[in-house]
Short mmCIF file of C-alpha atoms in Angstrom, two decimals:
data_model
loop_
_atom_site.label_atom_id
_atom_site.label_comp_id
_atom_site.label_asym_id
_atom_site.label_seq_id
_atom_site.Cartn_x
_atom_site.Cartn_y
_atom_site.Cartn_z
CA UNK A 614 18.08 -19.70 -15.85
CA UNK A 615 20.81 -19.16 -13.58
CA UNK A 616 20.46 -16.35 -10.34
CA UNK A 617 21.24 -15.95 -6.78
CA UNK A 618 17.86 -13.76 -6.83
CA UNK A 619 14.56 -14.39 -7.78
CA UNK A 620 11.07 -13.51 -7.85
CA UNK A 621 8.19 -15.01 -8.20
CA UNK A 622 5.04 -13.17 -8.55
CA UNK A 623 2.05 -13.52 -6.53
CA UNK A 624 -1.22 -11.34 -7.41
CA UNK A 625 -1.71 -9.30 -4.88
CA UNK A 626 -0.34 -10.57 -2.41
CA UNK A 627 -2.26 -14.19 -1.96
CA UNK A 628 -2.12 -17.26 -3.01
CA UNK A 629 -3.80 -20.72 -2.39
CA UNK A 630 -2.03 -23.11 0.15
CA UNK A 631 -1.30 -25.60 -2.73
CA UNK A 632 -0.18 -22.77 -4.79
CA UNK A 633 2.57 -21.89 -2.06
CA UNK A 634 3.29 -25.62 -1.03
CA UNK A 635 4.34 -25.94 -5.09
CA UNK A 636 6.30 -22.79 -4.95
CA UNK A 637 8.16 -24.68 -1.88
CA UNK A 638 8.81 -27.98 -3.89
CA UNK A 639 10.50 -25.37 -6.66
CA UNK A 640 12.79 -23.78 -4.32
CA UNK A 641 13.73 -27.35 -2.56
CA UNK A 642 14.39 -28.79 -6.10
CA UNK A 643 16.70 -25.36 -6.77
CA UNK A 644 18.28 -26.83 -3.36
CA UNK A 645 17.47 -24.13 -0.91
CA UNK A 646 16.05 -24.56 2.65
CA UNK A 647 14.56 -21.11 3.23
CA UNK A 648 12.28 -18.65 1.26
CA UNK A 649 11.93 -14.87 1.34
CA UNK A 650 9.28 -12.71 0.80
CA UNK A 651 9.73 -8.93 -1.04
CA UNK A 652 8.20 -5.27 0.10
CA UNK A 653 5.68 -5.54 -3.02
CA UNK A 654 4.19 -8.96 -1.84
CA UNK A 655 6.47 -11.20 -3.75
CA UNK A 656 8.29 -14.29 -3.03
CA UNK A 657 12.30 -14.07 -2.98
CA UNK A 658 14.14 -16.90 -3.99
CA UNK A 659 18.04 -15.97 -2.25
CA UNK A 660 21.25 -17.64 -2.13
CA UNK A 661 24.03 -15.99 0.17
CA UNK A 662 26.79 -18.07 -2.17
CA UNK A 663 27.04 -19.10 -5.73
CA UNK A 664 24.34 -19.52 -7.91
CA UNK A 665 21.02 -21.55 -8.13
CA UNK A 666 18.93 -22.78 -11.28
CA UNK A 667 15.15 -22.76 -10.93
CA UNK A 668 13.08 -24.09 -14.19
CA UNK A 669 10.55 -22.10 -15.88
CA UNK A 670 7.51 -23.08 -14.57
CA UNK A 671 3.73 -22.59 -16.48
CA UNK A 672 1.72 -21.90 -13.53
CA UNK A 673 4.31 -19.23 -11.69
CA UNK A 674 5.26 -16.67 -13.22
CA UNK A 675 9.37 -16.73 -12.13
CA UNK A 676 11.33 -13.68 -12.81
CA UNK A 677 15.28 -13.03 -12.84
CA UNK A 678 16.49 -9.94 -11.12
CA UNK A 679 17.68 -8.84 -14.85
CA UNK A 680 14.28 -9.23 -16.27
CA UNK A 681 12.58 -5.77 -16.54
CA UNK A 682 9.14 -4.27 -17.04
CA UNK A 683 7.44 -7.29 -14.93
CA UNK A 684 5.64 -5.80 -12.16
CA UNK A 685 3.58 -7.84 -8.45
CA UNK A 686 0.33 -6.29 -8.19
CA UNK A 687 -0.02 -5.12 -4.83
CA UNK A 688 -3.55 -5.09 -2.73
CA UNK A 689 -4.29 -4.79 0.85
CA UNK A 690 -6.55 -8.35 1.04
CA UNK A 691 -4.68 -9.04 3.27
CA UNK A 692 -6.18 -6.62 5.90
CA UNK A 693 -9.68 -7.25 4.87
CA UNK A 694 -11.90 -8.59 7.28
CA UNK A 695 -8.80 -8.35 10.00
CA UNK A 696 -8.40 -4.40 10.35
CA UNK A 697 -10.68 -1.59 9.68
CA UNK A 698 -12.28 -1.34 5.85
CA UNK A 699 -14.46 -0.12 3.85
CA UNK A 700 -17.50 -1.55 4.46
CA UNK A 701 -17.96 -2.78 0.64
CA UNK A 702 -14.52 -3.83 -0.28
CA UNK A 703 -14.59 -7.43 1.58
CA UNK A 704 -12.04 -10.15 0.73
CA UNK A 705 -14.30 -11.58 -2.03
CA UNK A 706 -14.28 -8.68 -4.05
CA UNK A 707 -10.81 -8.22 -3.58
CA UNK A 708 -10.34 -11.87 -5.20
CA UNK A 709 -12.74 -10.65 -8.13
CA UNK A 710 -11.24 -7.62 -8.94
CA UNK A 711 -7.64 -9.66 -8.70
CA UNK A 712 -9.17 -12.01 -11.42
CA UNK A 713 -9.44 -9.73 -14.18
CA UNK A 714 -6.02 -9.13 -14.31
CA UNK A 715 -4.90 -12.22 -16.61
CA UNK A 716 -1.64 -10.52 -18.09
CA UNK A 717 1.76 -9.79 -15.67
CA UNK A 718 1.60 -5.94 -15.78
CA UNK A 719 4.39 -3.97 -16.68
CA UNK A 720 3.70 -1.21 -14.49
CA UNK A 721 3.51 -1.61 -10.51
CA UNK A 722 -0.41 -1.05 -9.43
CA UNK A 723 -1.45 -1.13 -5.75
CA UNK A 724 -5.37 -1.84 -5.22
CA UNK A 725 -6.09 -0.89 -1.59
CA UNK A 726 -8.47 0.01 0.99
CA UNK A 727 -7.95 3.80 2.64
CA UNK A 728 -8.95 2.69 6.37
CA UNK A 729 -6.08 0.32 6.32
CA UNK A 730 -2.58 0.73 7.41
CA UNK A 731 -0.86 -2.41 6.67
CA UNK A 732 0.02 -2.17 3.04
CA UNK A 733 0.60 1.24 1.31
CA UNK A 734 -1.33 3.28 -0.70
CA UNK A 735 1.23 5.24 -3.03
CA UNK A 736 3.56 2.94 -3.70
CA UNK A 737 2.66 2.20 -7.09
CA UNK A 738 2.48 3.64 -10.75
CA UNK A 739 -1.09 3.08 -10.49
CA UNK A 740 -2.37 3.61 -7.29
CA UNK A 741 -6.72 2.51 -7.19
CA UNK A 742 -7.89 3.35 -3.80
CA UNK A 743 -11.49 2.46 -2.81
CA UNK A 744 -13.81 5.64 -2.69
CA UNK A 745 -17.16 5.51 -0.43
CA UNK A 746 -19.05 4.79 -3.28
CA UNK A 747 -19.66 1.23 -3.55
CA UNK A 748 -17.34 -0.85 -6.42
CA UNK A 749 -15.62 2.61 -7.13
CA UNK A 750 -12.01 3.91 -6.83
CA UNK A 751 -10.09 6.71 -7.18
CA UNK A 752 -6.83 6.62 -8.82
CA UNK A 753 -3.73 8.28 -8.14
CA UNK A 754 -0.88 7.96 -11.62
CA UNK A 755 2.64 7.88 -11.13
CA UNK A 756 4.16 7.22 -14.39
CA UNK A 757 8.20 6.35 -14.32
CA UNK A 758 8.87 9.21 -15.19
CA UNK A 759 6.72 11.80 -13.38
CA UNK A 760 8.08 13.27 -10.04
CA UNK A 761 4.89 12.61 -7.96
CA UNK A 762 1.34 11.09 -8.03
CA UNK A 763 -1.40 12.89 -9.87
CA UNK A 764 -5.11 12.20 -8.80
CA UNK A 765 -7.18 11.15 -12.23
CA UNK A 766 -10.46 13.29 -12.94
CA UNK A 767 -12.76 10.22 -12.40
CA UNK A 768 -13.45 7.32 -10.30
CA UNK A 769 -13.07 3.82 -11.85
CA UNK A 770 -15.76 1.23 -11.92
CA UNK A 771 -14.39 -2.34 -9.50
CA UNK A 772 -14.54 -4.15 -13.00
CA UNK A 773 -12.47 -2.07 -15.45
CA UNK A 774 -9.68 -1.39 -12.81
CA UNK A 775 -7.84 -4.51 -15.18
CA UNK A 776 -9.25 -2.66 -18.92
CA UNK A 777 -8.06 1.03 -17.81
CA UNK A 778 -4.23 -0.92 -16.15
CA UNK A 779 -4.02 -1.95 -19.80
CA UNK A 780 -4.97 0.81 -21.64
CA UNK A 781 -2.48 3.54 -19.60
CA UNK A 782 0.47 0.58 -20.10
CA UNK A 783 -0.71 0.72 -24.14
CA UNK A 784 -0.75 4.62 -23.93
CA UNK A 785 2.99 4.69 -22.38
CA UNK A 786 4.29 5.01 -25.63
CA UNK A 787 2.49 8.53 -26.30
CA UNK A 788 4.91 9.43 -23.29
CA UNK A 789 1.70 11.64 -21.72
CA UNK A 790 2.91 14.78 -19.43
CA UNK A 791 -0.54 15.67 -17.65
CA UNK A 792 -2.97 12.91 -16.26
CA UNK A 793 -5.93 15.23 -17.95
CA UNK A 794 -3.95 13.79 -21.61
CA UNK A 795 -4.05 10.41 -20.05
CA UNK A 796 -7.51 10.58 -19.24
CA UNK A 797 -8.84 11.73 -22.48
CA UNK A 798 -6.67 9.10 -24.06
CA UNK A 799 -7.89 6.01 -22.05
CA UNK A 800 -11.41 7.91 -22.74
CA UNK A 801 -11.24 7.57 -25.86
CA UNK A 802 -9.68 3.99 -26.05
CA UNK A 803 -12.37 2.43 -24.06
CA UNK A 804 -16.43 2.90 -23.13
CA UNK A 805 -15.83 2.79 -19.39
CA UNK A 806 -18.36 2.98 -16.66
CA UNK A 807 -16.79 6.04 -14.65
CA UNK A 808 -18.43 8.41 -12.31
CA UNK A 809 -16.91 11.94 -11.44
CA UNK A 810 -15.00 12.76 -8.14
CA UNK A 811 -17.42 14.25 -6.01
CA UNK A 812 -15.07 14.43 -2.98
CA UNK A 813 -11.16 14.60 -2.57
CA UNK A 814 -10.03 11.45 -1.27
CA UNK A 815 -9.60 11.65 2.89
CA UNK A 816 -7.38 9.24 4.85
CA UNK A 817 -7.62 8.51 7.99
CA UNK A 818 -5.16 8.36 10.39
CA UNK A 819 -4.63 5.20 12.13
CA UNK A 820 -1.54 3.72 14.06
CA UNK A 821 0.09 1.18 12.66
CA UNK A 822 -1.12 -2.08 13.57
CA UNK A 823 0.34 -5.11 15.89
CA UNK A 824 0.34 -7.83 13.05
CA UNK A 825 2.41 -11.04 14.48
CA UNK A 826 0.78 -13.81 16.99
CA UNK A 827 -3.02 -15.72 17.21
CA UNK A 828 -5.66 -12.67 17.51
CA UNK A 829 -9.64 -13.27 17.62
CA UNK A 830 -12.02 -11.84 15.09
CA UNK A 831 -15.41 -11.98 15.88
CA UNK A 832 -16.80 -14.72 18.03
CA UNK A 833 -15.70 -17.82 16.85
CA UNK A 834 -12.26 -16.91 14.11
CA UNK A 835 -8.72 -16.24 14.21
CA UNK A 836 -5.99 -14.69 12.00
CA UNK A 837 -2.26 -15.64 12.53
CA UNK A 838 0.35 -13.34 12.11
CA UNK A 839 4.01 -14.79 10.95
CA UNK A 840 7.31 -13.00 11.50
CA UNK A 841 10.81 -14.05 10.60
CA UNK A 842 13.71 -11.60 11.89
CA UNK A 843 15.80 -12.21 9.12
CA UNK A 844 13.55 -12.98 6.64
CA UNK A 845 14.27 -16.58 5.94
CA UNK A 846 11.16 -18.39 6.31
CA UNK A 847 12.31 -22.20 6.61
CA UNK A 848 10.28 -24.93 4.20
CA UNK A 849 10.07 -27.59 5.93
CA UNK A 850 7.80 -25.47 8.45
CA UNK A 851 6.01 -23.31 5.73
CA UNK A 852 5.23 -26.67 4.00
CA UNK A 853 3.75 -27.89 7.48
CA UNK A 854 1.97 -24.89 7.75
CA UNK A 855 0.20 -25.34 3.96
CA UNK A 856 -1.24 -28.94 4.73
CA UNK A 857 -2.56 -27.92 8.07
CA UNK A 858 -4.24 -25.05 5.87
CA UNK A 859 -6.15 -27.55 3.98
CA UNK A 860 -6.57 -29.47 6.71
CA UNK A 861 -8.65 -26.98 8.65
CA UNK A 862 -10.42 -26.06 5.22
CA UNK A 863 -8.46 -22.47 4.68
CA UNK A 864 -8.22 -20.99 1.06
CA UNK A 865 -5.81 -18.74 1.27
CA UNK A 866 -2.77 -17.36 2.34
CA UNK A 867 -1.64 -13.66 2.44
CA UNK A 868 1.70 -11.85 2.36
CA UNK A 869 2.67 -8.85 3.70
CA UNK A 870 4.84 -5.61 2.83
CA UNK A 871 6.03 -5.78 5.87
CA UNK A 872 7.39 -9.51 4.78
CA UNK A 873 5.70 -11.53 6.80
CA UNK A 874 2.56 -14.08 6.62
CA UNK A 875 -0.91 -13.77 7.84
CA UNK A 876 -3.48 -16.87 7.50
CA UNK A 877 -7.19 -15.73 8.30
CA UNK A 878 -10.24 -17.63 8.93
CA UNK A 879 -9.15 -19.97 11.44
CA UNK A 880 -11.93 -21.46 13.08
CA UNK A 881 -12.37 -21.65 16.90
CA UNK A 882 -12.04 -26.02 17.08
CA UNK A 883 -8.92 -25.61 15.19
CA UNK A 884 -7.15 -22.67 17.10
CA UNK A 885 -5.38 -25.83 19.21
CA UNK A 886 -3.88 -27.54 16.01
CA UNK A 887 -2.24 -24.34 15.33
CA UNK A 888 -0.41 -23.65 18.94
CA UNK A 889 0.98 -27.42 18.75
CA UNK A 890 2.38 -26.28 15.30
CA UNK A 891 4.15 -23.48 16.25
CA UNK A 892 5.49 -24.92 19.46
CA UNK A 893 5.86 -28.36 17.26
CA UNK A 894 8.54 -25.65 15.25
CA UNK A 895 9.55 -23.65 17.65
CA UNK A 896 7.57 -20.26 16.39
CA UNK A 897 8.12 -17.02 17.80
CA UNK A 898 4.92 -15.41 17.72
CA UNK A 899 5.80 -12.77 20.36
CA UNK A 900 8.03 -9.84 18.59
CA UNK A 901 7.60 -6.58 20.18
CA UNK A 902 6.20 -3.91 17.98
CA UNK A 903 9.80 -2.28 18.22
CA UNK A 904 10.91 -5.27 15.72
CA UNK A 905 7.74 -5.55 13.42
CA UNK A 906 7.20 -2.08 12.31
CA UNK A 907 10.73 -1.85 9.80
CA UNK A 908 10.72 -1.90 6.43
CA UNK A 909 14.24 -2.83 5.26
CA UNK A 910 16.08 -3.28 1.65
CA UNK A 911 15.76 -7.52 0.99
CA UNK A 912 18.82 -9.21 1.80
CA UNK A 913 20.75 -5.78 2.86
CA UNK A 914 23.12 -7.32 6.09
CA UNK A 915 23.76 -3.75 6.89
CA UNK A 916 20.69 -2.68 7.11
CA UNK A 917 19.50 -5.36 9.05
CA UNK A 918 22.48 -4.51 11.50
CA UNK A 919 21.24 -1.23 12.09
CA UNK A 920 18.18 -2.15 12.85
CA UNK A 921 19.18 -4.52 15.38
CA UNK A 922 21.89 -2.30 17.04
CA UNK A 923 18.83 0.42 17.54
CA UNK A 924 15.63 -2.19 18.33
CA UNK A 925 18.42 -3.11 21.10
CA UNK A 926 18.63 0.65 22.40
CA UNK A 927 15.10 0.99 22.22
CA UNK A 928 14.49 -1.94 23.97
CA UNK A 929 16.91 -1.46 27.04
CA UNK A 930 15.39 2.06 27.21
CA UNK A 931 12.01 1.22 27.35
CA UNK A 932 11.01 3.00 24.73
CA UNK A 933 7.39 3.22 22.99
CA UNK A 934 7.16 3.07 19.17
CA UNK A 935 3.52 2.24 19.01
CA UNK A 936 1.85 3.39 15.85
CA UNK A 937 5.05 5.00 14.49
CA UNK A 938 6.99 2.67 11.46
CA UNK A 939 10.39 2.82 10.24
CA UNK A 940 12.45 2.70 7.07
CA UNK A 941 16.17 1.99 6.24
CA UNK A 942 17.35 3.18 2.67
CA UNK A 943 20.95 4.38 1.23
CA UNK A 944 21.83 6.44 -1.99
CA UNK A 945 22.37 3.76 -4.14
CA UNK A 946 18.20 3.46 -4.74
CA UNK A 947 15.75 6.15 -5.23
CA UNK A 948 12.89 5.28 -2.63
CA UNK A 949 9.01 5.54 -2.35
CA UNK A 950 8.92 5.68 1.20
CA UNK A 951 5.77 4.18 3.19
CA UNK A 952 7.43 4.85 6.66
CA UNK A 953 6.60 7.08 8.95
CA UNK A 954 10.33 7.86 9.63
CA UNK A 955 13.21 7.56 6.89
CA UNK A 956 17.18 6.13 8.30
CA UNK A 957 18.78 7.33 4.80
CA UNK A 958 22.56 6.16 4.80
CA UNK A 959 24.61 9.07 3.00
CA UNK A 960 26.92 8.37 -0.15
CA UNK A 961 30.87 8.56 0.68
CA UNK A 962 32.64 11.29 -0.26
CA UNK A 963 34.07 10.65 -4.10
CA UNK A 964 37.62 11.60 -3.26
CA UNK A 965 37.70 9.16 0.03
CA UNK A 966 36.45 6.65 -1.71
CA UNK A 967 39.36 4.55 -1.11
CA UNK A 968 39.62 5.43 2.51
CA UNK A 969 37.00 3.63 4.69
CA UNK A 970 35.44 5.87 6.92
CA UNK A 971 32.63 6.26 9.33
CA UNK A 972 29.14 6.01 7.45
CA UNK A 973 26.84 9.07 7.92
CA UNK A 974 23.04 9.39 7.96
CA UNK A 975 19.97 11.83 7.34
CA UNK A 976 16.67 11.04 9.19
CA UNK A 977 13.27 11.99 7.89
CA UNK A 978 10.03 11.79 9.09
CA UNK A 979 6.47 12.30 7.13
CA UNK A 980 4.54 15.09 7.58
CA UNK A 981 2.20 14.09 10.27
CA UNK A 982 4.32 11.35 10.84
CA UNK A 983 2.02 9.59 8.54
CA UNK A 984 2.97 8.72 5.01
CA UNK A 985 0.30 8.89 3.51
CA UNK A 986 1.64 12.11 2.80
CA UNK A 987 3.79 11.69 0.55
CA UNK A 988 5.51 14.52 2.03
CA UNK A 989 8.66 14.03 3.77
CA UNK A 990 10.69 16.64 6.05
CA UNK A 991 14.20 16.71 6.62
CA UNK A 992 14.66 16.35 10.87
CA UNK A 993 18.68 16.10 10.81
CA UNK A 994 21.60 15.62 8.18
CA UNK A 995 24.81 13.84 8.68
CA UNK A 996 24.99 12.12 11.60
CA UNK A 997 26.70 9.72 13.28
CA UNK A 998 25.27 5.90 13.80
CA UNK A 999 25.92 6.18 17.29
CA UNK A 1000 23.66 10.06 17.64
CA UNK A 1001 21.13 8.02 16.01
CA UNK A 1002 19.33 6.04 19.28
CA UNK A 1003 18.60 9.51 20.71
CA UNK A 1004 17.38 11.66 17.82
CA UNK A 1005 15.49 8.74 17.11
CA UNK A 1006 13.73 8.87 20.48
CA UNK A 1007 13.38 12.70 20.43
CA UNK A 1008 11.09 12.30 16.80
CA UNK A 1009 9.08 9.28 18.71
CA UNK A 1010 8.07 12.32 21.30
CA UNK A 1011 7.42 14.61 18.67
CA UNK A 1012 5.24 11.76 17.44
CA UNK A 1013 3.37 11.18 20.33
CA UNK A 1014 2.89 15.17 21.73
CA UNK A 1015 1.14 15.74 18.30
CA UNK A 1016 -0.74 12.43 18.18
CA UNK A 1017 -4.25 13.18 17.28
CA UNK A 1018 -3.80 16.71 16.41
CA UNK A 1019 -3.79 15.60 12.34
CA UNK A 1020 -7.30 14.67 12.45
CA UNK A 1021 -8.76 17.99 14.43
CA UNK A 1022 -11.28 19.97 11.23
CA UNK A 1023 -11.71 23.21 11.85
CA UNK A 1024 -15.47 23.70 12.60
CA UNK A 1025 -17.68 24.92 9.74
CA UNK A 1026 -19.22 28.00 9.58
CA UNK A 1027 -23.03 28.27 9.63
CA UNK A 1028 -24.51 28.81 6.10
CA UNK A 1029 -27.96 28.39 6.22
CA UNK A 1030 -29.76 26.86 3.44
CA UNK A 1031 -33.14 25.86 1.98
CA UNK A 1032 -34.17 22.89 4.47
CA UNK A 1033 -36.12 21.53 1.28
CA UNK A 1034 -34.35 21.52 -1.77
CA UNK A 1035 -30.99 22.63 -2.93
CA UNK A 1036 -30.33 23.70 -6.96
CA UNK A 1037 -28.00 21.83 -9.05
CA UNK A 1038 -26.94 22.33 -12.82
CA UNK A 1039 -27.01 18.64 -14.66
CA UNK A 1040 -25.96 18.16 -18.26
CA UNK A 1041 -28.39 17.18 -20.96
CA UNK A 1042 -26.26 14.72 -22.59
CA UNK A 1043 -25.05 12.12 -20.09
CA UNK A 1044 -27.28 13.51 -16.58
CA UNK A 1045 -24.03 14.12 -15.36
CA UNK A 1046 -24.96 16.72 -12.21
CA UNK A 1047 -22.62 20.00 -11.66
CA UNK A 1048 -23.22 20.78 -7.38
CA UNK A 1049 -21.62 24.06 -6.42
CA UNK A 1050 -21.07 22.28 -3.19
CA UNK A 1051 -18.30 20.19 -3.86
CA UNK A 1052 -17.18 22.10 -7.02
CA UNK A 1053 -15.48 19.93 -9.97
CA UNK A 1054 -12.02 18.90 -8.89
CA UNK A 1055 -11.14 17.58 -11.63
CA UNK A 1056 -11.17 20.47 -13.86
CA UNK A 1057 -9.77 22.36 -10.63
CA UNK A 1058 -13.09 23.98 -9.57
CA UNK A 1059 -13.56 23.99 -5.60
CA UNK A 1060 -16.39 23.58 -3.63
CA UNK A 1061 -18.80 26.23 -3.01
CA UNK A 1062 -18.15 27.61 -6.95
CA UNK A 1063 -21.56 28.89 -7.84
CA UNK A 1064 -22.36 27.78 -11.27
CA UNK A 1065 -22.80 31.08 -12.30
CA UNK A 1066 -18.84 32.06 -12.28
CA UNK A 1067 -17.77 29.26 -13.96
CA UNK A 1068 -15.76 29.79 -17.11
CA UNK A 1069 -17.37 29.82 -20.60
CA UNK A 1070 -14.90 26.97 -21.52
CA UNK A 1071 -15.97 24.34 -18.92
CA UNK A 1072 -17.26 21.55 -19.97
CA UNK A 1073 -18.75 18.43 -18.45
CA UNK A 1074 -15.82 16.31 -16.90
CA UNK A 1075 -17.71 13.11 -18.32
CA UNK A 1076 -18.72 13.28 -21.68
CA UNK A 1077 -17.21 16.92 -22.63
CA UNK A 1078 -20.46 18.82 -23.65
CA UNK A 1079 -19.96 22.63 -23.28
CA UNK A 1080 -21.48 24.82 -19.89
CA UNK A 1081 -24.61 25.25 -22.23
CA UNK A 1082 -25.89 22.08 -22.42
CA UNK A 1083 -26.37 22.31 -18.90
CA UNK A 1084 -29.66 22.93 -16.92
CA UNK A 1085 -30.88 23.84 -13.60
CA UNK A 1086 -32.58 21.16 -11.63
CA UNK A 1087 -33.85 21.10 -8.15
CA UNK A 1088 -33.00 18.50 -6.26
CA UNK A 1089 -34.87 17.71 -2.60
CA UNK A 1090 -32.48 18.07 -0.11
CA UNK A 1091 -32.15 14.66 2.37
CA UNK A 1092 -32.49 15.45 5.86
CA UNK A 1093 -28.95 15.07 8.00
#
């Protein structure tokens, strides 16, 4: 197999030191010196010049850039333990849930944690993100060829996240238009231990956070954040770095979409051994946030340029980024973004093709300035590279003047109710309860619906029996 570009897949995003210290050997037998790593947790193998031959391997699962339909699986383990999280989803049942995925998927799927910021939510086709409800998720579809996620009308049990993956993948082929077809065909495929959506999913806003350097956790642990500029990680150091994993008894190793490395877990009595590595190498462990928060196209010299030439205005400015992340794209690749502001680099005109001019650009910026979104807004259109510094700064104080704002609720009015007991409607065939206080959003039924002015046609969101075969119950209300 012969390619100047290839992947090789790592679930989720970690991997064992021995696991990466054989991925090294590979790439130093294909004769290259450095290593990359991609925006969906992958590693990159890249030659600038000519081509490279890597062997098919039985343990890694090696991919050549012409090889479709073989998607990473993205997670954010990597922020567990590190960042805020839910309080159930720790790094063990990350690893779990990871396990029961034995077969390269064909579609991308993110698994992450809300209350993080470090590795996006929407990115994938198959988006599970962890509810409040212990071992439960909700999941947001984007098929290839749907415009935009869809939320599904139930939240999936931890342990068939891998069963319901495979069953949408085997459904592809029925080329479903609504997520309510999807659901009633993975329903049907599969007895699954689902529980209805109760609540729509929140997000909370957090800035995006410092990643690079040795930072404590607790009382006695450290993480360490890695971060190359150009995204050539060299092997000779990364190989260091693997047996002085073992050495100080760490089992794993974590990549980033941000491409970069984080190692958690180190242990006070060994925080030492890893400052005389880095200065044994040379390590830069002090980027300003300016640098760490871009998310640029692998291998893209131009883009990497521009990013340079404004991280160098910024800098000499002293200007504040904090919290805020950006993104460099061009027309030649239709984009998820996950930044909180978009650098898009405009197409030539067709009839100058032949005539090199002056590149253009179009900056965006999520709504909120958080992309969680999924709602971008256009702040300016064709301008030059050299107006871009300034507008730049301009949407950093728009950022900052509204900073907090997106999480201000207006307050509630009073509605008095029985301090006792509340009444609910719960179906006779499954117990499945109907509570006109949060409504059934998943047949599009909003909170504070009485049950009363439902429709004759609803039916229970779980097991489909019609409005009759559901009673009134009273519940006792718990004290808040």
């Amino acid at each position: 197999m012969k390619s100047t570009f290839t992947r090789v897949v790592v679930k989720g995003g970690v991997l064992s030191p021995a696991e990466l210290k054989q991925i090294l050997e590979i790439a130093e037998s294909a004769g290259l010196d450095t290593i990359s790593f991609g925006s969906r947790q992958d590693i990159l193998f890249i030659k600038e010049e000519g081509d490279f031959s890597i062997e098919p391997h039985g343990k890694f699962q090696i991919i050549s850039p012409e090889v479709e339909g073989a998607e990473n699986i993205v997670s954010s383990y990597v922020s567990s333990d590190i960042f805020p999280n839910t309080p159930w989803l720790t790094s063990d049942r990350y690893l779990y849930i990871l396990e029961q995925f034995r077969i390269l998927p064909i579609l991308k799927i993110n698994i992450t944690d809300p209350k993080q910021r470090l590795v996006p939510l929407f990115t994938g086709h198959l988006n599970f993100i962890a509810s409040e409800h212990e071992d439960y998720w909700y999941l947001f579809v984007r098929l290839p060829e749907w415009e935009s996620n869809r939320m599904y009308p139930a939240l999936i049990y931890s342990w068939d996240l891998a069963k319901v993956a495979a069953a949408i993948e085997d459904i592809l082929q029925e080329e479903p238009e609504t997520v309510d077809f999807l659901f009633e065909l993975v329903n049907d495929a599969l007895d699954l231990n689902s529980r209805t959506v109760d609540k729509l999913l929140e997000v909370p806003f957090y800035p995006f956070p410092y990643y690079e350097g040795i930072n404590r956790v607790g009382s006695d642990s450290y993480w360490l954040g890695l971060y190359w500029r150009n995204n050539r990680y060299y092997i000779e150091f990364l190989k260091a770095l693997c047996d002085l994993c073992s050495e100080c008894r760490i089992g794993k190793i974590s990549i980033t979409p941000w491409k970069s490395l984080i190692i958690k877990g180190i242990a006070e009595q060994y925080k030492l051994e890893w400052e005389k590595l880095l200065g044994k190498y040379g390590i830069n462990v002090r980027h300003s946030m300016l640098e760490l928060n871009w998310h640029l196209p692998v291998s893209n010299k131009s883009a990497l340029k521009l990013k340079k030439y404004l991280v160098s205005y910024f800098d000499k400015h002293d200007i504040s980024t904090y919290g805020l992340t950006f993104g460099i794209t061009d027309y030649t690749r239709k984009a998820y973004y996950f930044t909180s502001i978009i650098i898009e680099k405009n197409e030539p005109p067709i009839q100058l093709e032949s005539v090199k001019i002056r590149s253009t650009y179009n900056l965006l910026f999520a709504k909120n300035f958080d992309p969680n979104t999924q709602e971008y807004l256009v702040y300016v259109q064709e301008v030059d590279k050299t107006d871009l510094p300034e507008l730049l700064i301009e949407l950093s104080k728009i950022y900052f003047e509204q900073l907090g704002q997106e999480n201000k609720k207006p307050e509630k009015p009073n509605n008095p109710k029985d301090p006792t007991s509340r009444e609910v409607y719960q179906c006779q065939e499954c117990l499945t309860v109907y509570d006109s206080e949060f409504g059934d959003l998943s047949q599009g039924i909003i909170p504070e619906t009485p049950f009363r002015n439902l429709s004759e046609t609803y039916h229970c969101p779980l097991c489909e029996a019609p409005k009759s075969s559901f009673l009134k119950k009273k519940f006792l209300r718990r004290e808040e």
